XYZ file of C-alpha atoms in Angstrom:
530
model
C 139.759 250.922 115.138
C 139.745 249.227 111.725
C 138.976 252.617 110.061
C 141.852 254.429 111.955
C 144.145 251.681 111.168
C 143.350 251.603 107.532
C 143.964 255.406 107.337
C 147.282 254.951 108.875
C 148.315 252.286 106.405
C 146.950 254.237 103.444
C 148.883 257.257 104.611
C 152.145 255.412 105.364
C 152.216 253.642 102.086
C 151.138 256.480 99.799
C 147.646 255.433 98.898
C 145.710 258.495 97.353
C 149.023 259.981 96.232
C 150.823 259.850 92.889
C 152.579 256.551 93.656
C 151.051 253.099 93.191
C 152.309 250.879 95.931
C 154.440 248.157 94.452
C 152.263 248.098 91.309
C 154.800 249.856 89.296
C 156.762 246.454 88.668
C 159.890 247.714 90.115
C 159.849 245.606 93.349
C 162.893 243.256 93.973
C 162.867 239.628 94.641
C 161.485 238.507 97.945
C 163.951 237.134 100.430
C 163.259 233.671 101.666
C 164.964 230.590 103.131
C 164.438 227.541 100.740
C 164.177 225.265 103.702
C 161.436 227.428 105.140
C 159.589 227.293 101.808
C 159.434 223.427 101.654
C 156.765 222.632 104.195
C 154.178 225.306 103.461
C 154.229 223.583 99.916
C 154.451 219.915 101.033
C 151.604 219.472 103.387
C 148.986 221.278 101.176
C 150.461 219.227 98.272
C 149.681 216.066 100.048
C 146.081 216.858 99.268
C 146.843 216.435 95.724
C 148.899 213.259 96.180
C 145.819 211.705 98.192
C 143.592 212.800 95.190
C 145.945 211.057 92.670
C 146.303 207.949 94.940
C 142.561 207.559 94.830
C 142.494 207.416 91.137
C 145.143 204.819 90.857
C 144.020 202.677 93.807
C 140.435 202.668 92.602
C 141.224 201.262 89.294
C 142.622 198.172 90.901
C 140.221 198.041 93.855
C 137.193 197.584 91.557
C 138.923 194.489 90.148
C 139.362 193.228 93.623
C 135.943 194.119 94.975
C 134.041 192.256 92.253
C 136.089 189.060 92.379
C 134.380 186.124 93.721
C 137.551 184.667 95.214
C 139.275 188.014 96.178
C 136.569 190.350 97.319
C 136.235 188.785 100.908
C 132.548 189.786 100.720
C 129.303 188.024 100.075
C 128.043 190.952 97.740
C 130.855 190.724 95.171
C 128.499 190.297 92.387
C 128.157 193.758 91.385
C 126.497 195.341 88.358
C 128.216 197.956 86.084
C 126.079 200.654 87.632
C 127.250 199.637 91.238
C 130.900 199.528 90.049
C 130.261 202.980 88.462
C 128.936 204.148 91.806
C 132.164 203.168 93.525
C 134.301 204.565 90.734
C 132.523 207.948 90.651
C 131.530 208.252 94.249
C 134.469 210.411 95.029
C 133.816 212.533 92.037
C 130.374 213.468 93.323
C 131.749 213.956 96.729
C 134.164 216.458 95.156
C 131.345 218.373 93.526
C 129.680 218.730 96.946
C 133.013 219.758 98.448
C 133.382 222.461 95.870
C 129.901 223.938 96.660
C 130.721 223.743 100.372
C 133.864 225.607 99.646
C 131.929 228.417 97.979
C 130.179 229.200 101.186
C 132.647 228.494 103.986
C 136.234 228.834 102.484
C 136.733 232.693 103.285
C 135.234 232.083 106.884
C 137.411 229.178 107.570
C 140.666 230.378 105.872
C 142.930 228.360 103.704
C 144.612 226.468 106.655
C 141.450 225.299 108.371
C 139.988 224.386 105.164
C 142.953 222.104 104.518
C 142.676 220.517 107.973
C 139.071 219.806 107.197
C 139.961 218.274 103.868
C 142.459 215.933 105.601
C 139.919 215.024 108.165
C 137.432 214.055 105.425
C 140.096 212.139 103.608
C 140.803 210.118 106.916
C 137.111 209.531 107.614
C 136.212 208.509 104.153
C 139.153 206.097 103.759
C 138.361 204.425 107.067
C 134.597 204.122 106.327
C 135.440 202.559 102.878
C 138.043 200.126 104.221
C 135.752 198.948 106.940
C 132.407 198.854 104.947
C 130.040 196.088 105.697
C 128.075 196.444 102.498
C 128.115 198.445 99.144
C 125.929 201.511 100.378
C 128.710 201.993 103.066
C 131.326 201.885 100.397
C 129.612 204.506 98.392
C 129.202 206.706 101.474
C 132.934 206.463 102.307
C 133.870 207.181 98.764
C 131.598 210.284 98.826
C 133.060 211.489 102.028
C 136.451 211.025 100.646
C 135.535 212.917 97.600
C 134.393 215.832 99.728
C 137.955 216.041 101.026
C 139.139 216.026 97.302
C 136.921 219.030 96.566
C 138.135 220.920 99.476
C 141.799 220.061 99.047
C 141.916 220.925 95.354
C 140.202 224.248 96.363
C 142.440 225.283 99.265
C 145.775 223.876 98.394
C 146.417 226.105 95.269
C 145.297 229.208 97.248
C 147.565 228.516 100.272
C 150.550 227.665 98.088
C 150.007 230.691 95.798
C 149.430 233.072 98.607
C 152.344 232.013 100.780
C 154.969 231.141 98.101
C 157.547 233.729 97.094
C 156.661 235.452 93.799
C 159.861 234.278 91.976
C 159.085 230.487 92.569
C 155.176 230.752 92.897
C 154.500 229.161 89.424
C 156.997 226.377 90.142
C 155.426 225.431 93.362
C 151.651 225.566 92.424
C 152.607 223.624 89.186
C 154.553 221.137 91.343
C 151.238 220.350 93.075
C 150.315 218.574 89.677
C 153.404 216.332 90.099
C 152.040 215.227 93.503
C 148.685 214.238 91.902
C 150.650 212.183 89.318
C 152.932 210.650 92.063
C 149.683 209.823 93.939
C 148.470 207.982 90.820
C 151.688 206.070 90.490
C 151.590 205.196 94.134
C 147.884 203.965 93.803
C 148.727 201.909 90.718
C 151.719 200.372 92.523
C 149.947 199.708 95.890
C 146.902 198.200 93.877
C 149.089 196.016 91.708
C 150.790 194.599 95.057
C 147.339 194.109 96.751
C 145.209 193.085 94.006
C 145.796 189.401 94.496
C 145.179 189.462 98.300
C 141.750 188.509 99.670
C 140.008 191.787 100.582
C 142.880 193.670 99.109
C 140.544 196.480 98.117
C 140.073 197.224 101.919
C 143.873 197.783 102.323
C 144.097 199.797 99.224
C 141.646 202.362 100.492
C 143.147 202.031 104.070
C 146.626 202.831 102.885
C 145.901 206.318 102.403
C 145.082 207.020 106.024
C 148.665 207.512 107.414
C 149.223 210.406 104.839
C 145.822 211.935 105.571
C 146.869 212.123 109.303
C 150.293 213.643 108.308
C 148.559 216.217 106.198
C 146.177 217.133 109.019
C 149.016 217.299 111.637
C 151.239 219.298 109.296
C 148.516 221.917 108.433
C 147.764 222.367 112.068
C 151.497 223.317 112.526
C 151.819 225.599 109.501
C 150.720 229.230 109.978
C 147.755 230.894 108.295
C 148.010 232.460 104.979
C 149.221 236.229 105.636
C 147.203 237.505 102.591
C 143.945 235.941 104.149
C 144.701 237.434 107.559
C 145.248 240.844 105.935
C 142.012 240.468 104.021
C 140.165 239.856 107.152
C 142.010 242.984 108.756
C 140.855 245.446 105.954
C 137.380 243.949 105.845
C 136.923 244.600 109.525
C 136.698 240.806 110.390
C 138.536 241.116 113.712
C 140.909 243.751 115.322
C 142.957 245.051 112.398
C 146.142 245.568 114.443
C 146.227 242.171 115.957
C 145.631 240.633 112.389
C 148.397 242.553 111.069
C 150.709 241.450 113.690
C 149.672 237.799 113.208
C 150.390 238.230 109.532
C 153.855 239.501 110.308
C 154.641 236.588 112.446
C 153.217 234.235 109.806
C 155.387 235.758 107.168
C 158.452 235.366 109.363
C 157.728 231.725 109.687
C 157.096 231.139 105.818
C 160.252 233.096 104.750
C 162.606 231.983 107.507
C 165.605 233.908 108.721
C 166.278 235.423 105.217
C 163.506 237.793 105.668
C 165.411 239.599 108.426
C 163.465 242.739 109.758
C 161.537 243.455 106.447
C 158.351 241.507 107.350
C 156.394 244.542 108.758
C 157.310 246.578 105.630
C 156.262 243.839 103.387
C 152.856 243.204 105.080
C 152.140 247.100 104.995
C 152.972 247.110 101.359
C 150.618 244.098 100.657
C 147.940 245.883 102.754
C 148.432 249.145 100.790
C 148.190 247.109 97.480
C 144.905 245.461 98.766
C 143.485 248.890 99.605
C 144.614 250.356 96.235
C 142.629 247.585 94.157
C 139.657 247.814 96.502
C 139.914 244.571 98.489
C 138.288 246.101 101.509
C 134.710 245.539 100.091
C 133.420 242.076 100.215
C 132.439 240.631 96.999
C 128.682 240.363 96.246
C 127.027 237.745 94.229
C 126.347 240.383 91.766
C 129.928 241.451 91.535
C 131.181 237.875 90.760
C 129.655 238.310 87.148
C 130.867 241.900 86.497
C 134.077 243.797 85.729
C 137.488 242.249 86.699
C 135.838 239.476 88.686
C 133.925 238.240 85.573
C 137.132 238.463 83.703
C 139.008 236.410 86.347
C 136.076 233.911 86.176
C 136.223 233.568 82.389
C 140.016 232.960 82.445
C 140.037 230.531 85.476
C 136.760 228.585 84.573
C 137.426 228.714 80.714
C 140.794 227.162 81.280
C 139.457 224.133 83.155
C 136.528 223.846 80.934
C 138.858 223.489 77.922
C 141.017 221.345 79.890
C 138.236 218.670 80.262
C 136.210 219.130 77.001
C 139.426 218.488 74.728
C 138.919 214.877 75.995
C 141.401 214.544 78.743
C 139.329 212.253 80.833
C 138.223 210.280 77.725
C 141.663 209.748 76.325
C 143.092 208.403 79.440
C 139.869 206.334 79.668
C 140.456 204.936 76.238
C 144.190 204.443 76.805
C 143.748 200.751 77.817
C 141.904 200.000 74.709
C 144.540 201.778 72.631
C 147.317 199.750 74.269
C 145.479 196.590 73.950
C 145.035 197.074 70.123
C 148.655 197.435 70.196
C 149.401 194.212 71.651
C 149.357 194.853 75.407
C 146.417 192.673 76.152
C 147.457 190.790 79.375
C 146.173 192.300 82.732
C 149.827 192.531 84.156
C 151.027 194.183 80.950
C 148.170 196.820 81.232
C 149.074 197.457 84.803
C 152.671 197.944 83.888
C 151.988 200.182 80.927
C 149.573 202.203 83.101
C 152.386 202.842 85.545
C 154.717 203.765 82.562
C 152.039 206.153 81.339
C 151.755 207.784 84.698
C 155.585 208.098 84.776
C 155.515 210.061 81.445
C 152.932 212.442 82.942
C 155.343 212.957 85.837
C 158.276 213.561 83.556
C 156.402 216.052 81.400
C 154.937 217.820 84.537
C 158.415 218.169 86.003
C 159.595 219.698 82.697
C 156.768 222.301 82.929
C 157.729 223.007 86.517
C 161.266 223.610 85.651
C 160.490 226.276 83.010
C 157.195 227.940 84.131
C 158.656 230.788 85.941
C 161.415 231.483 83.198
C 159.336 230.841 80.016
C 155.948 232.007 81.430
C 152.452 230.450 81.276
C 151.377 231.539 77.906
C 154.133 229.827 75.891
C 153.632 226.627 77.782
C 149.920 226.635 77.189
C 150.224 227.585 73.396
C 152.981 225.207 72.712
C 151.517 222.242 74.622
C 147.875 222.667 73.481
C 149.347 222.957 69.821
C 150.953 219.519 70.271
C 147.648 218.082 71.399
C 145.437 219.398 68.649
C 147.057 221.519 66.022
C 148.855 220.865 62.759
C 150.268 224.221 62.984
C 151.801 224.986 66.419
C 150.929 228.474 67.710
C 153.549 230.256 69.873
C 153.452 233.417 71.719
C 155.109 236.037 69.534
C 155.975 238.362 72.476
C 158.328 235.732 73.812
C 161.871 236.499 72.491
C 164.028 233.413 72.346
C 167.320 235.588 72.279
C 166.274 237.268 75.491
C 165.831 233.891 77.157
C 169.254 232.734 75.843
C 170.788 235.949 77.108
C 169.638 235.118 80.579
C 171.657 231.885 80.226
C 168.687 229.766 81.465
C 166.591 227.085 79.606
C 167.001 228.128 76.006
C 167.515 224.485 75.048
C 164.407 223.504 76.832
C 162.535 226.165 75.089
C 163.674 224.925 71.763
C 162.776 221.356 72.646
C 159.319 222.217 73.943
C 158.376 224.614 71.221
C 160.119 224.388 68.076
C 160.592 220.676 67.668
C 156.876 220.666 67.281
C 157.295 221.963 63.715
C 158.297 218.479 62.671
C 154.895 217.074 63.651
C 152.488 217.275 60.595
C 149.296 216.016 62.366
C 149.177 215.993 66.157
C 147.847 213.762 68.793
C 144.111 214.053 68.902
C 144.179 214.035 64.807
C 146.515 211.230 65.077
C 144.224 209.195 67.230
C 141.133 210.022 65.071
C 143.112 209.053 61.951
C 144.188 205.685 63.508
C 140.501 204.759 64.182
C 139.158 205.939 60.897
C 141.828 205.046 58.330
C 145.034 203.464 59.925
C 143.676 200.512 61.815
C 146.910 198.456 61.316
C 149.257 201.335 62.185
C 149.535 200.543 65.838
C 152.612 202.882 66.123
C 150.419 205.765 65.044
C 147.992 205.129 68.076
C 150.945 204.804 70.577
C 152.594 208.000 69.254
C 149.196 209.952 69.374
C 148.416 208.764 72.739
C 151.973 209.545 74.217
C 152.113 212.719 72.518
C 148.564 213.791 73.870
C 149.625 212.951 77.352
C 152.938 214.694 77.176
C 151.673 217.778 75.709
C 148.667 217.959 78.268
C 151.011 217.674 81.083
C 153.266 220.672 79.981
C 150.246 222.840 79.380
C 146.684 222.188 80.660
C 147.631 219.836 83.424
C 149.881 222.120 85.665
C 149.163 225.617 84.129
C 145.381 225.430 84.567
C 145.680 224.894 88.223
C 148.293 227.533 88.492
C 146.408 230.207 86.567
C 143.260 229.458 88.618
C 145.097 230.205 91.978
C 146.701 233.498 90.434
C 144.046 235.389 88.551
C 141.117 235.827 91.073
C 141.291 238.879 93.144
C 141.813 238.076 96.860
C 138.263 238.817 97.933
C 136.935 236.698 95.240
C 139.643 234.005 95.414
C 137.686 231.650 97.587
C 134.359 231.756 95.785
C 135.980 232.077 92.387
C 138.147 229.055 92.746
C 135.174 227.014 93.955
C 133.170 227.928 90.954
C 136.096 226.852 88.608
C 136.627 223.685 90.638
C 133.039 222.890 90.296
C 133.329 223.531 86.402
C 136.427 221.118 86.553
C 134.701 218.204 88.350
C 131.267 218.881 86.715
C 132.831 218.802 83.254
C 134.977 215.789 83.952
C 131.844 213.769 85.019
C 129.853 214.877 82.045
C 132.680 214.175 79.577
C 133.351 210.732 81.154
C 129.716 209.904 81.248
C 129.084 210.953 77.620
C 132.000 209.470 76.149
C 130.772 205.741 75.753
C 127.294 206.533 74.181
C 129.020 209.112 71.892
C 131.625 206.643 70.901
C 128.838 204.204 70.111
C 126.859 206.681 68.096
C 129.812 208.385 66.344
C 132.675 206.116 66.534
C 136.087 206.770 68.338
C 137.690 208.403 65.128
C 134.973 211.107 64.741
C 134.987 211.587 68.457
C 138.662 212.306 68.687
C 138.386 214.691 65.655
C 135.717 216.385 67.622
C 137.911 216.779 70.594
C 140.639 218.153 68.221
C 138.358 220.775 66.856
C 137.426 221.787 70.533
C 141.047 222.001 71.039
C 141.643 224.270 68.245
C 138.950 226.558 69.790
C 140.915 226.444 73.124
C 143.941 227.813 71.319
C 142.105 230.741 70.183
C 140.824 231.266 73.695
C 144.234 231.019 75.164
C 145.704 233.350 72.605
C 143.286 236.167 72.910
C 142.019 235.801 76.581
C 144.896 234.392 78.856
C 147.379 236.882 80.255
C 150.947 236.431 81.105
C 151.361 236.411 84.994
C 155.030 235.463 85.174
C 156.981 237.570 87.638
C 154.070 239.496 88.975
C 152.748 239.533 92.655
C 149.228 238.480 93.001
C 148.244 242.135 93.626
C 150.011 243.192 90.430
C 148.063 240.600 88.447
C 144.743 241.929 89.723
C 145.782 245.470 88.986
C 147.374 244.973 85.493
C 145.876 241.727 83.972
C 142.076 242.128 84.960
């Protein structure tokens, strides 16, 4: 049945003939209802919000849980190692979640993986909030972290596979805004509850309503049509039934605006999948060969540089930088942390606004230049006059890219110079910190996750993303762990200079390796960029 159906689709769409189905770049914009596109983004994005909330809430919960008067426990006298277990428990859970996703993601599908993630968020939060001793707290943090690993794996896939091509970049990048919103929410809830007895229990328990909403919402949403079609062409079920299910899902995802064109769009996507060879299941050997290897280099390379340019460490050291500039009181530190998160949100929104007009490469090159380079690098293929001619965002482009010419030595080198030569120039440290955070949030922050969700071929997307996310969380843990001993050995100034040099290497990587995927369907990206 599957074989006969595949022949019919190939024949009807011109496979094997002279025409490449929709890979010629002349396809028109996809019709969709804006109201119908909101919920397929919103419920997966809650997985990112719950991840960010955990980061913000934990920073306050660790203060509460080790207080003799506020912890509400008899085991409040915790060592630094025990506090580290509470803080990093979710991170190690996320690593296990990424490994789990490698094996089960393509079997479960994007929808059921997100339902499982929401369930783990809920169970982990309840276990932590009701914990009777430290080991139970760590177990709860670990379970919650597994939810993080699955959510950060499935959410970009579901959003990228269901979003209309013309707004795919904005929606996937907007997920980063939800992470930052979660951080702000975590800081806010934590600052309110930090003076309450057993406040840490309420901080962790406060995430449970969102986890329930996420689970219910994902149960209501349709499956990813592309995942259903992948199952159809690989013979994992009745091909005709899966095609019909994909058509129904596409109707729900696009709303009334799609009209009667859903069957044609589904057949065109199937034809593209056959053309690029998606009917064969990827093997372990293939992951490290050909276009699969290229996609892995792009996706994993971006998140590797995202972490080893010092992102976890700069944020970790933010409190020290701010204290040296006079923000020493605890309430001042909390307020400034919220302001820093608001800056991250504003800059992420800036990237979301322009990512589908400017493209991915200009934001990466311009933003990373602001993080590390005295000589900003731009994408010479981008014509400013062309952008101006469209009447869209030329002023934003000038602000994001060309204003950096006035910066003589940028953020990481500013921070390094502050600790080596400019100890009394507090303004230099503040400018360096804010510039780093801002430039990171218009480049590596949202664009790294976006590119990961776009570049992997459909049959590799589940496993490829799990490898990239494993690299992300693993490198994050390594950099965070290594920062303190390296700082003690080399000093903060030298360490920031090293991060800056690594950042220069990341610019070379972006310039020569990262393709532009703006305006291309996921199938076109596979055919033309890999």
